[in-house]
Coordinates of N, CA, C and O in Angstrom, one line a residue:
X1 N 0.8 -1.2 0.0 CA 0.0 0.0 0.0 C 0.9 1.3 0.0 O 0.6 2.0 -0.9
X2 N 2.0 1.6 1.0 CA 2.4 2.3 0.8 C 3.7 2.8 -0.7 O 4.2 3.9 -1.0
X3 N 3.8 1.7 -1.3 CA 4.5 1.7 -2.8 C 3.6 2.4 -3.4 O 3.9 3.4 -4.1
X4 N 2.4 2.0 -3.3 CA 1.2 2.2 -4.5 C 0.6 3.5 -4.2 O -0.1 4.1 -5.1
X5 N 0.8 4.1 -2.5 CA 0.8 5.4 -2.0 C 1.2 6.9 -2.8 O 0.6 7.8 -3.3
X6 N 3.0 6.4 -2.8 CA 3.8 6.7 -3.4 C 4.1 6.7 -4.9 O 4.9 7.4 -5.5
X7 N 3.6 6.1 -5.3 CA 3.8 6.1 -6.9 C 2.3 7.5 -7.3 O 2.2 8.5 -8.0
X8 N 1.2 6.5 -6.2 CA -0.2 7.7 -6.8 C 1.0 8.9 -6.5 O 1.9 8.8 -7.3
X9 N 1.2 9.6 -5.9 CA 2.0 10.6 -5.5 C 2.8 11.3 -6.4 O 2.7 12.4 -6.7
X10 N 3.4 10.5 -6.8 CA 4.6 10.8 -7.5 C 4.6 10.9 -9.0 O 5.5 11.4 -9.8
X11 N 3.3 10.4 -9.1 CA 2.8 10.6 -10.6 C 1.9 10.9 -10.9 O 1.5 10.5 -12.0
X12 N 1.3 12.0 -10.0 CA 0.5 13.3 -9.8 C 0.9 14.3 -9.5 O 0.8 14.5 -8.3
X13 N 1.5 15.3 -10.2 CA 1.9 16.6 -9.9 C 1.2 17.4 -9.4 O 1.5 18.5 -8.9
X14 N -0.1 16.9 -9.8 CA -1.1 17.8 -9.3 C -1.6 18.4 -8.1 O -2.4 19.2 -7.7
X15 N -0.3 17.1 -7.5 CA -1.4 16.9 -6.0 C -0.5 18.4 -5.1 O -0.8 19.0 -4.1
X16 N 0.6 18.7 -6.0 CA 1.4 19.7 -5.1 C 0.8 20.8 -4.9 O 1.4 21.6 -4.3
X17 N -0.4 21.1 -5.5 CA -1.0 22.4 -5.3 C -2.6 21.7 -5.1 O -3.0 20.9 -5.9
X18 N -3.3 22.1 -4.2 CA -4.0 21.0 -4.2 C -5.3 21.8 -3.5 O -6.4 21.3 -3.6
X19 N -5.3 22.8 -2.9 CA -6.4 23.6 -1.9 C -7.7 22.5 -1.4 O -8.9 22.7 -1.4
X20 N -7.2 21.5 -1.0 CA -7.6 20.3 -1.5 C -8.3 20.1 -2.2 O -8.4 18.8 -2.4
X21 N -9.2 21.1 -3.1 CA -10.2 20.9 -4.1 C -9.7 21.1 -5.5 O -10.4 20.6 -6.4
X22 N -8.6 21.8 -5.6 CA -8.3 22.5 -7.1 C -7.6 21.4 -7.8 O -8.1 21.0 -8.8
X23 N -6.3 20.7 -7.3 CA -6.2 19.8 -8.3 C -7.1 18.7 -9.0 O -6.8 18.0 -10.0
X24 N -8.1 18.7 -8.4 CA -9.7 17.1 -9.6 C -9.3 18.2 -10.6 O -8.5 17.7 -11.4
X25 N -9.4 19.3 -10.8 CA -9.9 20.0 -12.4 C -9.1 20.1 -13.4 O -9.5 20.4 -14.6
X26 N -7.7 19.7 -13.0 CA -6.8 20.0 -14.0 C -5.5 19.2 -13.6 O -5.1 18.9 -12.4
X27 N -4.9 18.9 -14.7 CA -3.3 18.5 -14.5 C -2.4 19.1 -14.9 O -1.6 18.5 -15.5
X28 N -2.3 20.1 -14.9 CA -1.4 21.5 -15.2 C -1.4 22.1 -13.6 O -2.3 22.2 -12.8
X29 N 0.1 22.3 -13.7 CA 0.2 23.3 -12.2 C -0.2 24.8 -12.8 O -0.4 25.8 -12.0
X30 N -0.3 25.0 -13.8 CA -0.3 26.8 -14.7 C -1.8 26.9 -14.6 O -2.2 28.1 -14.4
X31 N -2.9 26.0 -14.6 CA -4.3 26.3 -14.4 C -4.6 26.0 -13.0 O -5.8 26.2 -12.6
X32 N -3.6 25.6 -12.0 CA -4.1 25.3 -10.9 C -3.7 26.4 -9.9 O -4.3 26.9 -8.9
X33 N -2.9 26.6 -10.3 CA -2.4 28.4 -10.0 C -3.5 29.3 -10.1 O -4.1 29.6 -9.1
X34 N -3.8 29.7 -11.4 CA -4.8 30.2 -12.0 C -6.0 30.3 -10.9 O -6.3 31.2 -10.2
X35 N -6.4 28.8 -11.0 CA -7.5 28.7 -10.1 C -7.3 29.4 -8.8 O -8.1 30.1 -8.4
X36 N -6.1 29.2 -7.9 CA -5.8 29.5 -6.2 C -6.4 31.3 -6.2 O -7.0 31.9 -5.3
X37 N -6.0 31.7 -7.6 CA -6.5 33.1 -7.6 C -7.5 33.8 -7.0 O -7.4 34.7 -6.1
X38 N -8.8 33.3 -7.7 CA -10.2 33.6 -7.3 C -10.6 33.5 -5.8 O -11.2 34.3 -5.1
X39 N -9.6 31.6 -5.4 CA -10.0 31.1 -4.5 C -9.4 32.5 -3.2 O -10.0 33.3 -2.6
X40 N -8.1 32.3 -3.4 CA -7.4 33.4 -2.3 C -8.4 34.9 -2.4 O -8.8 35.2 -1.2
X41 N -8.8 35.8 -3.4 CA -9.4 36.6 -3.5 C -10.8 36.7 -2.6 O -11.3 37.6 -1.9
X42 N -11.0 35.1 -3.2 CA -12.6 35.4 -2.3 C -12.8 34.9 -0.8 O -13.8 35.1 -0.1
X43 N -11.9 34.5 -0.6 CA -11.3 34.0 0.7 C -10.7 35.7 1.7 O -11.2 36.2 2.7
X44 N -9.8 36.1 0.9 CA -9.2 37.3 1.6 C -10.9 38.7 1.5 O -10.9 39.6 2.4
X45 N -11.7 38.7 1.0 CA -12.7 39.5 0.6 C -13.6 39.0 1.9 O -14.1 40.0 2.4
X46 N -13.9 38.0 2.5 CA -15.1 37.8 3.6 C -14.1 38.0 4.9 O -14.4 38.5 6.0
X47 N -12.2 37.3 4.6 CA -12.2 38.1 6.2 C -12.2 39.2 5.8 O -13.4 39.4 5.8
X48 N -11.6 40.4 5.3 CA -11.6 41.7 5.4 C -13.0 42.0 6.1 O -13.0 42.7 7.1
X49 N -14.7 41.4 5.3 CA -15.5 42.0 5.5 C -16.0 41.5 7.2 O -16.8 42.1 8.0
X50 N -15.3 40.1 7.5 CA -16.3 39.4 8.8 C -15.0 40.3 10.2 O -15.3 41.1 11.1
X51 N -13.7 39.8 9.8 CA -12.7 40.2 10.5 C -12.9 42.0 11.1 O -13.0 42.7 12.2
X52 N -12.9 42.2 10.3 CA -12.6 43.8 10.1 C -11.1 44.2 9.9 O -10.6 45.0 10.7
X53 N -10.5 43.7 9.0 CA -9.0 44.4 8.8 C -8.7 44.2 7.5 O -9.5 43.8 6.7
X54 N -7.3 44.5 7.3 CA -6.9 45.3 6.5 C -6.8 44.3 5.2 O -6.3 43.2 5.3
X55 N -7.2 44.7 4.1 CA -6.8 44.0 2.8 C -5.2 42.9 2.8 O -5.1 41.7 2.7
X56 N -4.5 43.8 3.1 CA -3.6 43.5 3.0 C -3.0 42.2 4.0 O -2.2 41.4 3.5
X57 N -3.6 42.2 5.2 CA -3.8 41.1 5.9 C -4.4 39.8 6.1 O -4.1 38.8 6.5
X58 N -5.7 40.4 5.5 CA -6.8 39.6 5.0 C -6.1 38.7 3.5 O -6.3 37.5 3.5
X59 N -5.5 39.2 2.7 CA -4.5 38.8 1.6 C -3.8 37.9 2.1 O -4.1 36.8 1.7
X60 N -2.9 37.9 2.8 CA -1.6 37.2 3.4 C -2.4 36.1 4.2 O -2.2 35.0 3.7
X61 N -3.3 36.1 5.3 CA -3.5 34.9 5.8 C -4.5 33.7 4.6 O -4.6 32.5 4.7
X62 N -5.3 34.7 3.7 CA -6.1 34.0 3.0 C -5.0 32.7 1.7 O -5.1 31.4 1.6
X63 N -3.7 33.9 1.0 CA -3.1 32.6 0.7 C -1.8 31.9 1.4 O -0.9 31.3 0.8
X64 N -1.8 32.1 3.0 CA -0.9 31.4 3.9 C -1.8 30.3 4.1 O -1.5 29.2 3.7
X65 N -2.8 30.5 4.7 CA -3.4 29.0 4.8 C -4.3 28.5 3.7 O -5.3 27.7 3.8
X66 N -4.0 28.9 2.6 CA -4.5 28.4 1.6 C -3.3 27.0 1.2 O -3.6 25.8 1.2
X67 N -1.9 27.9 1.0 CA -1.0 26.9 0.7 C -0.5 26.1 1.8 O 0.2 25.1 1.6
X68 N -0.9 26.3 2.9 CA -0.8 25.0 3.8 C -1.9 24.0 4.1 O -1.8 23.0 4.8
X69 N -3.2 24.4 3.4 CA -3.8 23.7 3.3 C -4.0 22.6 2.2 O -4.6 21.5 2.2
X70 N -3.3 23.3 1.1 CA -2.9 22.9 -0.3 C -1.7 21.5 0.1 O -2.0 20.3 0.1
X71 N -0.7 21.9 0.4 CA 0.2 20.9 1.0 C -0.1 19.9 2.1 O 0.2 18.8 2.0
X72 N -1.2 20.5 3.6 CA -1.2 19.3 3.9 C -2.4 18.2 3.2 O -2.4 17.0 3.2
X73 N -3.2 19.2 2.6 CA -4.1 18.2 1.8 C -3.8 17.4 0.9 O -4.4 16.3 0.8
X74 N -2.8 17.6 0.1 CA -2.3 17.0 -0.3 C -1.9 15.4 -0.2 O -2.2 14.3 -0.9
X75 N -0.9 15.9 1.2 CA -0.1 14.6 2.0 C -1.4 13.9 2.6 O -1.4 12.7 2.4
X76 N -2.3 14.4 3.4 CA -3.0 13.3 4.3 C -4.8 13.4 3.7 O -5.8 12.8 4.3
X77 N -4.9 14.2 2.6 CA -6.6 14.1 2.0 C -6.4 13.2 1.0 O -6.7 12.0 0.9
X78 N -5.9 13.9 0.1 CA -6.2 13.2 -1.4 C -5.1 12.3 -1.5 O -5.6 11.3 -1.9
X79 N -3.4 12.2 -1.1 CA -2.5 11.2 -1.5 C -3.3 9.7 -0.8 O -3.5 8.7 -1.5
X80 N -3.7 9.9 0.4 CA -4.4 8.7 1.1 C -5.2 8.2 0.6 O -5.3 7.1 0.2
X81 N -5.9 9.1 0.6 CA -7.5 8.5 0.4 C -7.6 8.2 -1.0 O -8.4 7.3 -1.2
X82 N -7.2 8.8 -2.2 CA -6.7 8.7 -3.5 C -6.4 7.2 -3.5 O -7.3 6.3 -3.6
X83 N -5.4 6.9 -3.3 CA -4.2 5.5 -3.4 C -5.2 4.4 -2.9 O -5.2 3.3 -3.5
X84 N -6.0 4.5 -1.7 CA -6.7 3.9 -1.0 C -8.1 3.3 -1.6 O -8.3 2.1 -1.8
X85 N -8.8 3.9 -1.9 CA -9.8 3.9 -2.6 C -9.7 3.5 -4.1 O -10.5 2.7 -4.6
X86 N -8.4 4.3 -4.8 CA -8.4 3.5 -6.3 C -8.1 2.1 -6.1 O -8.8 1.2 -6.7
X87 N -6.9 1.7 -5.0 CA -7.1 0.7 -4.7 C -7.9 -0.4 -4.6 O -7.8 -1.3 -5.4
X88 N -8.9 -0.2 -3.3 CA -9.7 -1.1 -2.8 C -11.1 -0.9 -4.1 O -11.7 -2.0 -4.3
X89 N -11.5 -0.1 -4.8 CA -12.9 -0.2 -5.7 C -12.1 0.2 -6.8 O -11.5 -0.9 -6.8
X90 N -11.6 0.7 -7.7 CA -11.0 0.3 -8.8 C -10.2 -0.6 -9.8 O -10.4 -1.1 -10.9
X91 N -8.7 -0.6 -8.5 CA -7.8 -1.8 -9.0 C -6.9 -1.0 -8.8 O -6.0 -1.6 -8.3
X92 N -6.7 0.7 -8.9 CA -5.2 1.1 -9.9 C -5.2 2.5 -8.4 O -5.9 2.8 -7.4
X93 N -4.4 2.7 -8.9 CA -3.7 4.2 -7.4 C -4.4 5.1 -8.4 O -4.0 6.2 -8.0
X94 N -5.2 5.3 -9.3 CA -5.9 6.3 -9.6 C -7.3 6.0 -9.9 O -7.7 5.0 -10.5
X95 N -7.8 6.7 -9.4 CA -9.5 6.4 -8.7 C -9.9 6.8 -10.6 O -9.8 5.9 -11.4
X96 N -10.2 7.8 -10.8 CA -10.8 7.7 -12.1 C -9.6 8.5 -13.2 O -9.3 9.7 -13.1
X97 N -9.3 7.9 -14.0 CA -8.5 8.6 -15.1 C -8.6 9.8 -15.8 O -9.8 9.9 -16.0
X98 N -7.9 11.0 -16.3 CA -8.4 12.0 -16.8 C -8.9 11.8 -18.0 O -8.3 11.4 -19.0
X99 N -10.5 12.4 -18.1 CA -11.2 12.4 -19.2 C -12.3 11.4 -19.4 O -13.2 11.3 -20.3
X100 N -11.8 10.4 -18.2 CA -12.9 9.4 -17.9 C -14.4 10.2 -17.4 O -14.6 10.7 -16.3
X101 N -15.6 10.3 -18.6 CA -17.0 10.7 -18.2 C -17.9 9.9 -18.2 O -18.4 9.6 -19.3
X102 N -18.6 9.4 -17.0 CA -18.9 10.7 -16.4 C -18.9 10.9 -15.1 O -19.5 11.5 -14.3
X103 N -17.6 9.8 -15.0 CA -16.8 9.5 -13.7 C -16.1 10.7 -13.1 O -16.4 11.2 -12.0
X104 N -15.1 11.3 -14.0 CA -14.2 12.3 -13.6 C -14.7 13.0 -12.6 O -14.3 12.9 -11.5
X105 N -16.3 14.4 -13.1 CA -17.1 15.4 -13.0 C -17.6 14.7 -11.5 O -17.4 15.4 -10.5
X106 N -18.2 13.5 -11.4 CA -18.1 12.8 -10.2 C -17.7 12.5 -9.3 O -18.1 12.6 -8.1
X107 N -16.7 12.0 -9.7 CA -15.7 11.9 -8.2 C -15.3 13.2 -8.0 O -15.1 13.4 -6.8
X108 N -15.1 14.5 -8.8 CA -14.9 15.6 -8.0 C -16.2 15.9 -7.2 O -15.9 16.5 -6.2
X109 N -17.5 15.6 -7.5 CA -18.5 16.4 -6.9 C -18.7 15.9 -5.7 O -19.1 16.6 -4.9
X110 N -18.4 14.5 -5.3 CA -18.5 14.3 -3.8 C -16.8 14.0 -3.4 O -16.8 13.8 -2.2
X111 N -15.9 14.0 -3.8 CA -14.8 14.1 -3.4 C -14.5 15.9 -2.7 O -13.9 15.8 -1.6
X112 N -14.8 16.9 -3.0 CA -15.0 18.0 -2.4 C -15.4 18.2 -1.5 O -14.8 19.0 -0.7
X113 N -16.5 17.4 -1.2 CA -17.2 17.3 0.6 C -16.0 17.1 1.4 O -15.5 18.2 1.9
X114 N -15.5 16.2 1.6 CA -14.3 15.9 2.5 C -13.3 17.1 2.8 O -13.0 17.6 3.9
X115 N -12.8 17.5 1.5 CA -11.8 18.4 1.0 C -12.5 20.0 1.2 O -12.0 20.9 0.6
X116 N -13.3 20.1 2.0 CA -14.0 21.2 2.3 C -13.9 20.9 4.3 O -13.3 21.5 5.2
X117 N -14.4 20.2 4.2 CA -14.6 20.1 5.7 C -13.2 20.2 6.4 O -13.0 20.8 7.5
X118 N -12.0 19.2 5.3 CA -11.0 19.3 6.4 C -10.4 21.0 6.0 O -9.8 21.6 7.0
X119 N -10.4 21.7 5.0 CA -9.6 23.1 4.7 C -10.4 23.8 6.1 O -9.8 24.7 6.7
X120 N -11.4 23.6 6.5 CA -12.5 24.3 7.2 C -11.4 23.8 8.5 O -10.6 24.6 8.8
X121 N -11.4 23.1 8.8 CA -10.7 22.5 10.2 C -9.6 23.3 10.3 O -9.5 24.3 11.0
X122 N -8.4 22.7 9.0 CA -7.1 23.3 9.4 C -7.3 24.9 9.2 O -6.8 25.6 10.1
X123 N -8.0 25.4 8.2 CA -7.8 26.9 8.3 C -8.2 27.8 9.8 O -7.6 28.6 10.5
X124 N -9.6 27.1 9.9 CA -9.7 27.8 11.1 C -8.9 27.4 12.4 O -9.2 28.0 13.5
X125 N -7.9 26.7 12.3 CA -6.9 26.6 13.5 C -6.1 27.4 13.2 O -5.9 28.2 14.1
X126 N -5.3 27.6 11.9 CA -4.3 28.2 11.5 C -5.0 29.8 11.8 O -4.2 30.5 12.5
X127 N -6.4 30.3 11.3 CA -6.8 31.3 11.3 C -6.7 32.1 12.3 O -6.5 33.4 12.1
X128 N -6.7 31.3 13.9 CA -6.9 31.3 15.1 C -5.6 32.1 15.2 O -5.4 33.4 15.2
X129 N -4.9 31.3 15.3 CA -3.3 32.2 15.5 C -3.1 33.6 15.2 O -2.6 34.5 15.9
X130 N -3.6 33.8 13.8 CA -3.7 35.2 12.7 C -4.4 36.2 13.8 O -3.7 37.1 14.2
X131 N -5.8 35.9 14.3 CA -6.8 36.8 14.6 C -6.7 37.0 16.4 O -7.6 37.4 17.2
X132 N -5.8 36.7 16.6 CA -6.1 36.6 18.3 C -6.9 37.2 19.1 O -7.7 36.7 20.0
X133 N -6.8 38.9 18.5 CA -7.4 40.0 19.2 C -9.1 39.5 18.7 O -10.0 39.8 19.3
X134 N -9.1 38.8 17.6 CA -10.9 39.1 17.5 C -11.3 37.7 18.2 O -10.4 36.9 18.5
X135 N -12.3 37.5 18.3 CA -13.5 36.7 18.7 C -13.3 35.4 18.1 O -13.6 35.3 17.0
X136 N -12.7 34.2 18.9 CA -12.8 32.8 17.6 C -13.9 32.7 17.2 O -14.0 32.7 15.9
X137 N -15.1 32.6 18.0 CA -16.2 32.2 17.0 C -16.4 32.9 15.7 O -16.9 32.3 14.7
X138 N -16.1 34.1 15.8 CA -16.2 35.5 14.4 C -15.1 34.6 13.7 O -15.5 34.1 12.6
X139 N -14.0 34.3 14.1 CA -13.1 34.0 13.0 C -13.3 32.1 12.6 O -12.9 31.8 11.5
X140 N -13.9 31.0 13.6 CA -14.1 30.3 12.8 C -14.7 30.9 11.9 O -14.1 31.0 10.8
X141 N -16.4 31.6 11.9 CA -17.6 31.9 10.9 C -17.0 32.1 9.9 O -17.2 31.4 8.9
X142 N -15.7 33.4 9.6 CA -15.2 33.8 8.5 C -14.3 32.6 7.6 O -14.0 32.7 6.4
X143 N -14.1 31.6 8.6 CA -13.3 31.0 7.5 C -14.5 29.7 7.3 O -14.1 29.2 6.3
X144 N -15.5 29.1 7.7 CA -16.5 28.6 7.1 C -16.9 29.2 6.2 O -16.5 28.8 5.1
X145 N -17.8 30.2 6.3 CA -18.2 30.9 4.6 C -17.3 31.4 4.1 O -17.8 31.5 3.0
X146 N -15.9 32.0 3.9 CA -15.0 32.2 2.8 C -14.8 30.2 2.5 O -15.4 29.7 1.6
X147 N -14.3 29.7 3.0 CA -14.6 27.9 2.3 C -16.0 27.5 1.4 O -16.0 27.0 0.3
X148 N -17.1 28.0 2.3 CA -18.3 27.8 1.8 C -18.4 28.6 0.7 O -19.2 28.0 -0.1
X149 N -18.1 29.9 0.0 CA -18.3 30.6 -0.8 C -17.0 29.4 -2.3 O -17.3 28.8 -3.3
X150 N -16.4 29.5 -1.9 CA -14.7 28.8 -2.8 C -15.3 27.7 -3.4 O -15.5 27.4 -4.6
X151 N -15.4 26.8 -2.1 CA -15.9 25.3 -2.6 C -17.2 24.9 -3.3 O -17.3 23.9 -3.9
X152 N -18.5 26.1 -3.2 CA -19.2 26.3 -3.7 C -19.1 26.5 -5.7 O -19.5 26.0 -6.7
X153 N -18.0 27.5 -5.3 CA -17.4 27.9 -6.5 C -16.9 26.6 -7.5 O -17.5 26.3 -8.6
X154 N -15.9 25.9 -7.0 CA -15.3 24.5 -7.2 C -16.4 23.3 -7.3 O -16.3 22.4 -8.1
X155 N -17.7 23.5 -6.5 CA -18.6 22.1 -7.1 C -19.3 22.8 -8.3 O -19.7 22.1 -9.3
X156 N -19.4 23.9 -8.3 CA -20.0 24.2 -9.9 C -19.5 24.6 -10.7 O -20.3 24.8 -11.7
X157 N -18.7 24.8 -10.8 CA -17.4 24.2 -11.5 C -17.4 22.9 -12.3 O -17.6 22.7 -13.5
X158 N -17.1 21.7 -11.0 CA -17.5 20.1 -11.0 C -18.9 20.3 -11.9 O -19.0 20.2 -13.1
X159 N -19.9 20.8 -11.0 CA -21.4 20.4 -12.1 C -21.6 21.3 -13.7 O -22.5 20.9 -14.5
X160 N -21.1 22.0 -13.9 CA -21.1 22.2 -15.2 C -20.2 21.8 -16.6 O -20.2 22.1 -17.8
X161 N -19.2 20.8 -15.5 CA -18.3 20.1 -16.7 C -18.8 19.1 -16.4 O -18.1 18.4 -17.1
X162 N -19.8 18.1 -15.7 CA -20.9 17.4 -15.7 C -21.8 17.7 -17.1 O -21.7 16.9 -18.1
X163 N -22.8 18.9 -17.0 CA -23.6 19.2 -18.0 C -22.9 19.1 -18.9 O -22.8 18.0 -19.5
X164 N -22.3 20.1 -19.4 CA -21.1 20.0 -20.5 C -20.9 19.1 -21.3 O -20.9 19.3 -22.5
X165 N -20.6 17.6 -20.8 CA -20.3 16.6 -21.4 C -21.4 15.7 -21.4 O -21.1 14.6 -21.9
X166 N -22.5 15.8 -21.0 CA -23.4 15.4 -21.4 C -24.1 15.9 -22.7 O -24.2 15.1 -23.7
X167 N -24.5 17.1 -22.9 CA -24.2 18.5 -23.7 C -23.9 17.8 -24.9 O -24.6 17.4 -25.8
X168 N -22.3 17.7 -24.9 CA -21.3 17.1 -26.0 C -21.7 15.7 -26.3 O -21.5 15.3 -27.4
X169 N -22.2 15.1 -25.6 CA -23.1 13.9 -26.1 C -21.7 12.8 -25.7 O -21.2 12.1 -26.7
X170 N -21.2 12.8 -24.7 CA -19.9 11.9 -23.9 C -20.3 11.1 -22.7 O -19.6 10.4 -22.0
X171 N -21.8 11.2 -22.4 CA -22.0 10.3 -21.6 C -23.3 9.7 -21.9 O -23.8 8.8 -21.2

């Protein structure tokens, strides 16, 4: 298991940028980038507005614990549970192949759940540190709905490259 760990790993580049939800959409790190954009944006835009501070703060902790969520999701969401599951119901360290429809659009749309809940854990721990002076409860809320706004973003995303290829007449 852990060979087969390591190889899903190692022959996914994808997984190195990962917000745990962004790498399903693409296997290019240049569109996965792309994506962290909006995500950090809309992420840094709800604390500014729940926090009350500065853009510029709001900026920095949105893609600090973005990319540590990116990394550890990486290592202990998707490398695991990826390798594990292609394993045990597929056969292969990769759960569904790219371009496999109308599997792909799928396994992102409930693969996300997980990869939401845990960004929601570690951010708001990490967030905790950032905000001291404010209120945890204010600062978990802000980092649940900036998640909830992103990941939202990311399942429809997932559900219109669903339609899409139905659309195109691929499933």
């Amino acid at each position: 298991m852990l060979f087969s760990a390591s190889s899903f790993y190692l022959g996914n580049h994808s997984l190195y940028l990962a917000n745990a939800g962004i790498p399903l959409f693409s296997q290019s790190i240049f569109y996965q980038i792309l994506l962290l954009i909006p995500v950090i944006a809309i992420e840094a835009f709800v604390h500014k507005k729940l926090l009350k501070t500065t853009i510029k703060k709001a900026i920095l902790v949105a893609l600090s614990t973005n990319v540590l969520s990116t990394i550890v999701g990486g290592l202990l969401v998707v490398l695991p549970i990826g390798a594990f599951v292609g394993t045990i119901i597929f056969g292969s360290t990769v759960p569904v192949q790219p371009g496999s429809f109308p599997f792909l659009p799928l396994e992102v749309i409930v693969t996300l759940i997980p990869m939401f809940l845990f960004s929601v854990v570690l951010e708001s721990f990490v967030g905790r540190s950032r905000f001291k002076a404010v209120e945890q409860g204010k600062v978990k809320q802000s980092f649940l709905l900036a998640n909830a706004f992103t990941y939202l973003m990311l399942e429809i995303l997932a559900i219109t490259q669903l339609i899409k290829g139905y659309i195109e007449g691929r499933g």
